Amino acid sequence: MKLFKKLAAAVLVAALALMMVGCGSKTGLAQQIKDAVSDTAAVIMQDKQATDSKELDALAAKLLTEIDKALAESEEGEWPDPNVLLNDEEFLKKVGIDPATEAYALSLTRNPSYLSNTMNQAKPFEIAGDLLHRLMQGDLKIGNPELGSKFEFGLAIGTLDGKNCVLMIAK
């Protein structure tokens, strides 16, 4: 029994250590990025307050899935322009967005894989900073979104055409 308790404690410590250095699941990384977005929005976006929304998390995941499907259906080697997809009423309705009444700002960035533990610890903040900068540029949007001093965001981690990426949607 003592051996079992020691083994269980060792496994728990190892799992916690792996999560702390960024080797956790996508869910763990997603939460770390969300926390980093909330922490750094005030600095990067001139005192704006960003709050994670489960509803927008689900919408971001659906959007990422549908964009990946559109990429798979496009002619080989030819990526559809994301803005074309985001302005396609039929595509948006498939995702569950009514373009006549809803407006969102989006940002999309790659999710790098690092070998060193040092870079894995910085990864959530690097990705959050990149997402927020892209959001401020306003390159990807649905409708005419205006982010007030307090805004909600959702996040999804996945692949587009086999490449790791992170999609953030905000309103």
PDB file of C-alpha atoms in Angstrom:
ATOM      1  CA  MET A   1       0.000   0.000   0.000  1.00  0.00           C
ATOM      2  CA  LYS A   2       2.839   2.416   0.830  1.00  0.00           C
ATOM      3  CA  LEU A   3       4.476   1.679  -2.514  1.00  0.00           C
ATOM      4  CA  PHE A   4       1.182   2.422  -4.307  1.00  0.00           C
ATOM      5  CA  LYS A   5       0.808   5.788  -2.526  1.00  0.00           C
ATOM      6  CA  LYS A   6       4.411   6.725  -3.357  1.00  0.00           C
ATOM      7  CA  LEU A   7       3.921   5.737  -6.998  1.00  0.00           C
ATOM      8  CA  ALA A   8       0.660   7.707  -7.216  1.00  0.00           C
ATOM      9  CA  ALA A   9       2.346  10.755  -5.683  1.00  0.00           C
ATOM     10  CA  ALA A  10       5.273  10.468  -8.118  1.00  0.00           C
ATOM     11  CA  VAL A  11       2.921  10.239 -11.111  1.00  0.00           C
ATOM     12  CA  LEU A  12       0.984  13.287  -9.892  1.00  0.00           C
ATOM     13  CA  VAL A  13       4.169  15.328  -9.411  1.00  0.00           C
ATOM     14  CA  ALA A  14       5.416  14.311 -12.890  1.00  0.00           C
ATOM     15  CA  ALA A  15       2.096  15.257 -14.526  1.00  0.00           C
ATOM     16  CA  LEU A  16       2.058  18.641 -12.805  1.00  0.00           C
ATOM     17  CA  ALA A  17       5.662  19.280 -13.812  1.00  0.00           C
ATOM     18  CA  LEU A  18       4.911  18.440 -17.461  1.00  0.00           C
ATOM     19  CA  MET A  19       1.902  20.762 -17.489  1.00  0.00           C
ATOM     20  CA  MET A  20       3.949  23.586 -15.986  1.00  0.00           C
ATOM     21  CA  VAL A  21       6.525  23.386 -18.784  1.00  0.00           C
ATOM     22  CA  GLY A  22       3.890  23.352 -21.516  1.00  0.00           C
ATOM     23  CA  CYS A  23       3.653  19.642 -22.253  1.00  0.00           C
ATOM     24  CA  GLY A  24       0.008  19.422 -21.215  1.00  0.00           C
ATOM     25  CA  SER A  25      -2.976  18.868 -23.457  1.00  0.00           C
ATOM     26  CA  LYS A  26      -4.402  21.309 -25.972  1.00  0.00           C
ATOM     27  CA  THR A  27      -6.976  22.193 -23.336  1.00  0.00           C
ATOM     28  CA  GLY A  28      -4.215  23.159 -20.893  1.00  0.00           C
ATOM     29  CA  LEU A  29      -2.448  25.252 -23.519  1.00  0.00           C
ATOM     30  CA  ALA A  30      -5.734  26.889 -24.536  1.00  0.00           C
ATOM     31  CA  GLN A  31      -6.401  27.930 -20.937  1.00  0.00           C
ATOM     32  CA  GLN A  32      -2.856  29.282 -20.598  1.00  0.00           C
ATOM     33  CA  ILE A  33      -3.312  31.345 -23.780  1.00  0.00           C
ATOM     34  CA  LYS A  34      -6.711  32.629 -22.573  1.00  0.00           C
ATOM     35  CA  ASP A  35      -5.154  33.692 -19.279  1.00  0.00           C
ATOM     36  CA  ALA A  36      -2.316  35.392 -21.162  1.00  0.00           C
ATOM     37  CA  VAL A  37      -4.795  37.205 -23.451  1.00  0.00           C
ATOM     38  CA  SER A  38      -6.742  38.452 -20.425  1.00  0.00           C
ATOM     39  CA  ASP A  39      -3.519  39.522 -18.678  1.00  0.00           C
ATOM     40  CA  THR A  40      -1.943  41.305 -21.641  1.00  0.00           C
ATOM     41  CA  ALA A  41      -4.976  42.889 -23.348  1.00  0.00           C
ATOM     42  CA  ALA A  42      -4.699  45.946 -21.112  1.00  0.00           C
ATOM     43  CA  VAL A  43      -1.075  46.482 -22.124  1.00  0.00           C
ATOM     44  CA  ILE A  44      -1.257  45.681 -25.826  1.00  0.00           C
ATOM     45  CA  MET A  45      -4.725  47.105 -26.528  1.00  0.00           C
ATOM     46  CA  GLN A  46      -4.583  50.318 -24.483  1.00  0.00           C
ATOM     47  CA  ASP A  47      -6.407  49.374 -21.273  1.00  0.00           C
ATOM     48  CA  LYS A  48      -9.017  47.029 -22.771  1.00  0.00           C
ATOM     49  CA  GLN A  49     -10.378  44.231 -20.620  1.00  0.00           C
ATOM     50  CA  ALA A  50     -10.748  40.831 -22.298  1.00  0.00           C
ATOM     51  CA  THR A  51     -12.948  38.101 -20.805  1.00  0.00           C
ATOM     52  CA  ASP A  52     -13.115  34.516 -22.044  1.00  0.00           C
ATOM     53  CA  SER A  53     -16.524  33.308 -23.197  1.00  0.00           C
ATOM     54  CA  LYS A  54     -17.420  29.595 -23.415  1.00  0.00           C
ATOM     55  CA  GLU A  55     -19.977  30.474 -26.111  1.00  0.00           C
ATOM     56  CA  LEU A  56     -17.269  32.138 -28.214  1.00  0.00           C
ATOM     57  CA  ASP A  57     -14.880  29.225 -27.526  1.00  0.00           C
ATOM     58  CA  ALA A  58     -17.433  26.902 -29.131  1.00  0.00           C
ATOM     59  CA  LEU A  59     -17.956  29.297 -32.043  1.00  0.00           C
ATOM     60  CA  ALA A  60     -14.184  29.575 -32.608  1.00  0.00           C
ATOM     61  CA  ALA A  61     -13.883  25.768 -32.640  1.00  0.00           C
ATOM     62  CA  LYS A  62     -16.738  25.444 -35.152  1.00  0.00           C
ATOM     63  CA  LEU A  63     -15.254  28.190 -37.324  1.00  0.00           C
ATOM     64  CA  LEU A  64     -11.811  26.571 -37.290  1.00  0.00           C
ATOM     65  CA  THR A  65     -13.326  23.211 -38.265  1.00  0.00           C
ATOM     66  CA  GLU A  66     -15.314  24.708 -41.143  1.00  0.00           C
ATOM     67  CA  ILE A  67     -12.326  26.713 -42.432  1.00  0.00           C
ATOM     68  CA  ASP A  68     -10.258  23.518 -42.414  1.00  0.00           C
ATOM     69  CA  LYS A  69     -13.017  21.716 -44.354  1.00  0.00           C
ATOM     70  CA  ALA A  70     -13.079  24.565 -46.902  1.00  0.00           C
ATOM     71  CA  LEU A  71      -9.297  24.240 -47.280  1.00  0.00           C
ATOM     72  CA  ALA A  72      -9.611  20.499 -47.833  1.00  0.00           C
ATOM     73  CA  GLU A  73     -12.281  21.060 -50.486  1.00  0.00           C
ATOM     74  CA  SER A  74     -10.332  23.776 -52.306  1.00  0.00           C
ATOM     75  CA  GLU A  75      -8.137  22.943 -55.254  1.00  0.00           C
ATOM     76  CA  GLU A  76      -4.901  21.330 -54.217  1.00  0.00           C
ATOM     77  CA  GLY A  77      -2.303  23.833 -53.075  1.00  0.00           C
ATOM     78  CA  GLU A  78      -4.746  26.732 -53.246  1.00  0.00           C
ATOM     79  CA  TRP A  79      -5.894  28.272 -49.963  1.00  0.00           C
ATOM     80  CA  PRO A  80      -9.147  30.219 -50.104  1.00  0.00           C
ATOM     81  CA  ASP A  81      -8.795  33.803 -48.921  1.00  0.00           C
ATOM     82  CA  PRO A  82     -10.025  33.830 -45.291  1.00  0.00           C
ATOM     83  CA  ASN A  83     -11.801  37.143 -45.920  1.00  0.00           C
ATOM     84  CA  VAL A  84     -13.739  35.575 -48.777  1.00  0.00           C
ATOM     85  CA  LEU A  85     -14.932  32.826 -46.413  1.00  0.00           C
ATOM     86  CA  LEU A  86     -15.764  35.334 -43.673  1.00  0.00           C
ATOM     87  CA  ASN A  87     -17.890  37.329 -46.128  1.00  0.00           C
ATOM     88  CA  ASP A  88     -19.638  34.266 -47.570  1.00  0.00           C
ATOM     89  CA  GLU A  89     -23.151  34.233 -46.111  1.00  0.00           C
ATOM     90  CA  GLU A  90     -23.644  30.512 -46.802  1.00  0.00           C
ATOM     91  CA  PHE A  91     -20.349  29.624 -45.093  1.00  0.00           C
ATOM     92  CA  LEU A  92     -21.198  31.767 -42.046  1.00  0.00           C
ATOM     93  CA  LYS A  93     -24.655  30.244 -41.696  1.00  0.00           C
ATOM     94  CA  LYS A  94     -23.045  26.794 -41.751  1.00  0.00           C
ATOM     95  CA  VAL A  95     -20.953  27.919 -38.776  1.00  0.00           C
ATOM     96  CA  GLY A  96     -24.014  29.359 -37.008  1.00  0.00           C
ATOM     97  CA  ILE A  97     -23.372  33.048 -37.579  1.00  0.00           C
ATOM     98  CA  ASP A  98     -26.010  35.423 -38.926  1.00  0.00           C
ATOM     99  CA  PRO A  99     -23.944  38.024 -40.798  1.00  0.00           C
ATOM    100  CA  ALA A 100     -26.882  40.434 -40.863  1.00  0.00           C
ATOM    101  CA  THR A 101     -26.961  40.789 -37.084  1.00  0.00           C
ATOM    102  CA  GLU A 102     -23.591  39.611 -35.748  1.00  0.00           C
ATOM    103  CA  ALA A 103     -20.125  41.155 -35.985  1.00  0.00           C
ATOM    104  CA  TYR A 104     -16.825  39.653 -34.811  1.00  0.00           C
ATOM    105  CA  ALA A 105     -13.147  40.479 -34.930  1.00  0.00           C
ATOM    106  CA  LEU A 106     -10.879  37.498 -35.544  1.00  0.00           C
ATOM    107  CA  SER A 107      -7.216  36.679 -35.431  1.00  0.00           C
ATOM    108  CA  LEU A 108      -5.392  33.575 -36.557  1.00  0.00           C
ATOM    109  CA  THR A 109      -1.825  32.599 -35.795  1.00  0.00           C
ATOM    110  CA  ARG A 110       0.340  29.525 -35.915  1.00  0.00           C
ATOM    111  CA  ASN A 111       0.911  27.402 -32.830  1.00  0.00           C
ATOM    112  CA  PRO A 112       4.651  26.684 -32.798  1.00  0.00           C
ATOM    113  CA  SER A 113       6.049  23.485 -31.327  1.00  0.00           C
ATOM    114  CA  TYR A 114       9.120  24.023 -29.201  1.00  0.00           C
ATOM    115  CA  LEU A 115      11.655  21.523 -27.938  1.00  0.00           C
ATOM    116  CA  SER A 116      13.083  23.581 -25.085  1.00  0.00           C
ATOM    117  CA  ASN A 117      11.258  23.965 -21.797  1.00  0.00           C
ATOM    118  CA  THR A 118      12.208  27.646 -21.665  1.00  0.00           C
ATOM    119  CA  MET A 119      10.325  28.438 -24.873  1.00  0.00           C
ATOM    120  CA  ASN A 120       7.367  26.259 -23.843  1.00  0.00           C
ATOM    121  CA  GLN A 121       6.937  28.433 -20.756  1.00  0.00           C
ATOM    122  CA  ALA A 122       6.854  31.578 -22.905  1.00  0.00           C
ATOM    123  CA  LYS A 123       4.596  30.010 -25.558  1.00  0.00           C
ATOM    124  CA  PRO A 124       1.191  31.142 -24.190  1.00  0.00           C
ATOM    125  CA  PHE A 125       2.342  34.766 -23.918  1.00  0.00           C
ATOM    126  CA  GLU A 126       3.931  34.715 -27.385  1.00  0.00           C
ATOM    127  CA  ILE A 127       0.743  33.360 -28.938  1.00  0.00           C
ATOM    128  CA  ALA A 128      -1.493  35.741 -26.941  1.00  0.00           C
ATOM    129  CA  GLY A 129       0.579  38.751 -27.997  1.00  0.00           C
ATOM    130  CA  ASP A 130       0.457  37.701 -31.639  1.00  0.00           C
ATOM    131  CA  LEU A 131      -3.322  37.120 -31.490  1.00  0.00           C
ATOM    132  CA  LEU A 132      -3.950  40.517 -29.889  1.00  0.00           C
ATOM    133  CA  HIS A 133      -1.733  42.352 -32.389  1.00  0.00           C
ATOM    134  CA  ARG A 134      -3.530  40.682 -35.291  1.00  0.00           C
ATOM    135  CA  LEU A 135      -6.885  41.491 -33.697  1.00  0.00           C
ATOM    136  CA  MET A 136      -5.936  45.179 -33.494  1.00  0.00           C
ATOM    137  CA  GLN A 137      -4.909  45.196 -37.178  1.00  0.00           C
ATOM    138  CA  GLY A 138      -8.471  44.196 -38.044  1.00  0.00           C
ATOM    139  CA  ASP A 139      -7.536  42.082 -41.065  1.00  0.00           C
ATOM    140  CA  LEU A 140     -10.053  39.326 -40.319  1.00  0.00           C
ATOM    141  CA  LYS A 141     -13.587  40.261 -39.400  1.00  0.00           C
ATOM    142  CA  ILE A 142     -17.225  39.420 -39.841  1.00  0.00           C
ATOM    143  CA  GLY A 143     -19.356  42.516 -40.302  1.00  0.00           C
ATOM    144  CA  ASN A 144     -18.123  45.726 -38.683  1.00  0.00           C
ATOM    145  CA  PRO A 145     -17.071  44.791 -35.159  1.00  0.00           C
ATOM    146  CA  GLU A 146     -16.225  47.434 -32.593  1.00  0.00           C
ATOM    147  CA  LEU A 147     -14.448  46.209 -29.494  1.00  0.00           C
ATOM    148  CA  GLY A 148     -15.262  48.400 -26.526  1.00  0.00           C
ATOM    149  CA  SER A 149     -13.121  48.828 -23.442  1.00  0.00           C
ATOM    150  CA  LYS A 150     -14.472  45.451 -22.280  1.00  0.00           C
ATOM    151  CA  PHE A 151     -14.878  42.646 -24.773  1.00  0.00           C
ATOM    152  CA  GLU A 152     -15.415  38.894 -24.814  1.00  0.00           C
ATOM    153  CA  PHE A 153     -13.305  36.430 -26.741  1.00  0.00           C
ATOM    154  CA  GLY A 154     -13.183  32.751 -27.570  1.00  0.00           C
ATOM    155  CA  LEU A 155     -10.277  30.606 -28.608  1.00  0.00           C
ATOM    156  CA  ALA A 156      -9.729  27.350 -30.489  1.00  0.00           C
ATOM    157  CA  ILE A 157      -6.547  25.387 -31.107  1.00  0.00           C
ATOM    158  CA  GLY A 158      -6.385  23.043 -34.067  1.00  0.00           C
ATOM    159  CA  THR A 159      -4.941  22.520 -37.509  1.00  0.00           C
ATOM    160  CA  LEU A 160      -5.487  24.165 -40.847  1.00  0.00           C
ATOM    161  CA  ASP A 161      -4.189  22.167 -43.764  1.00  0.00           C
ATOM    162  CA  GLY A 162      -2.058  20.118 -41.355  1.00  0.00           C
ATOM    163  CA  LYS A 163      -0.450  23.144 -39.682  1.00  0.00           C
ATOM    164  CA  ASN A 164      -0.972  23.922 -35.977  1.00  0.00           C
ATOM    165  CA  CYS A 165      -2.837  27.163 -35.378  1.00  0.00           C
ATOM    166  CA  VAL A 166      -4.872  29.178 -32.891  1.00  0.00           C
ATOM    167  CA  LEU A 167      -8.026  31.090 -33.808  1.00  0.00           C
ATOM    168  CA  MET A 168      -9.428  33.853 -31.611  1.00  0.00           C
ATOM    169  CA  ILE A 169     -12.834  35.457 -32.118  1.00  0.00           C
ATOM    170  CA  ALA A 170     -13.978  38.553 -30.215  1.00  0.00           C
ATOM    171  CA  LYS A 171     -17.028  40.775 -29.813  1.00  0.00           C
TER     172      LYS A 171
END
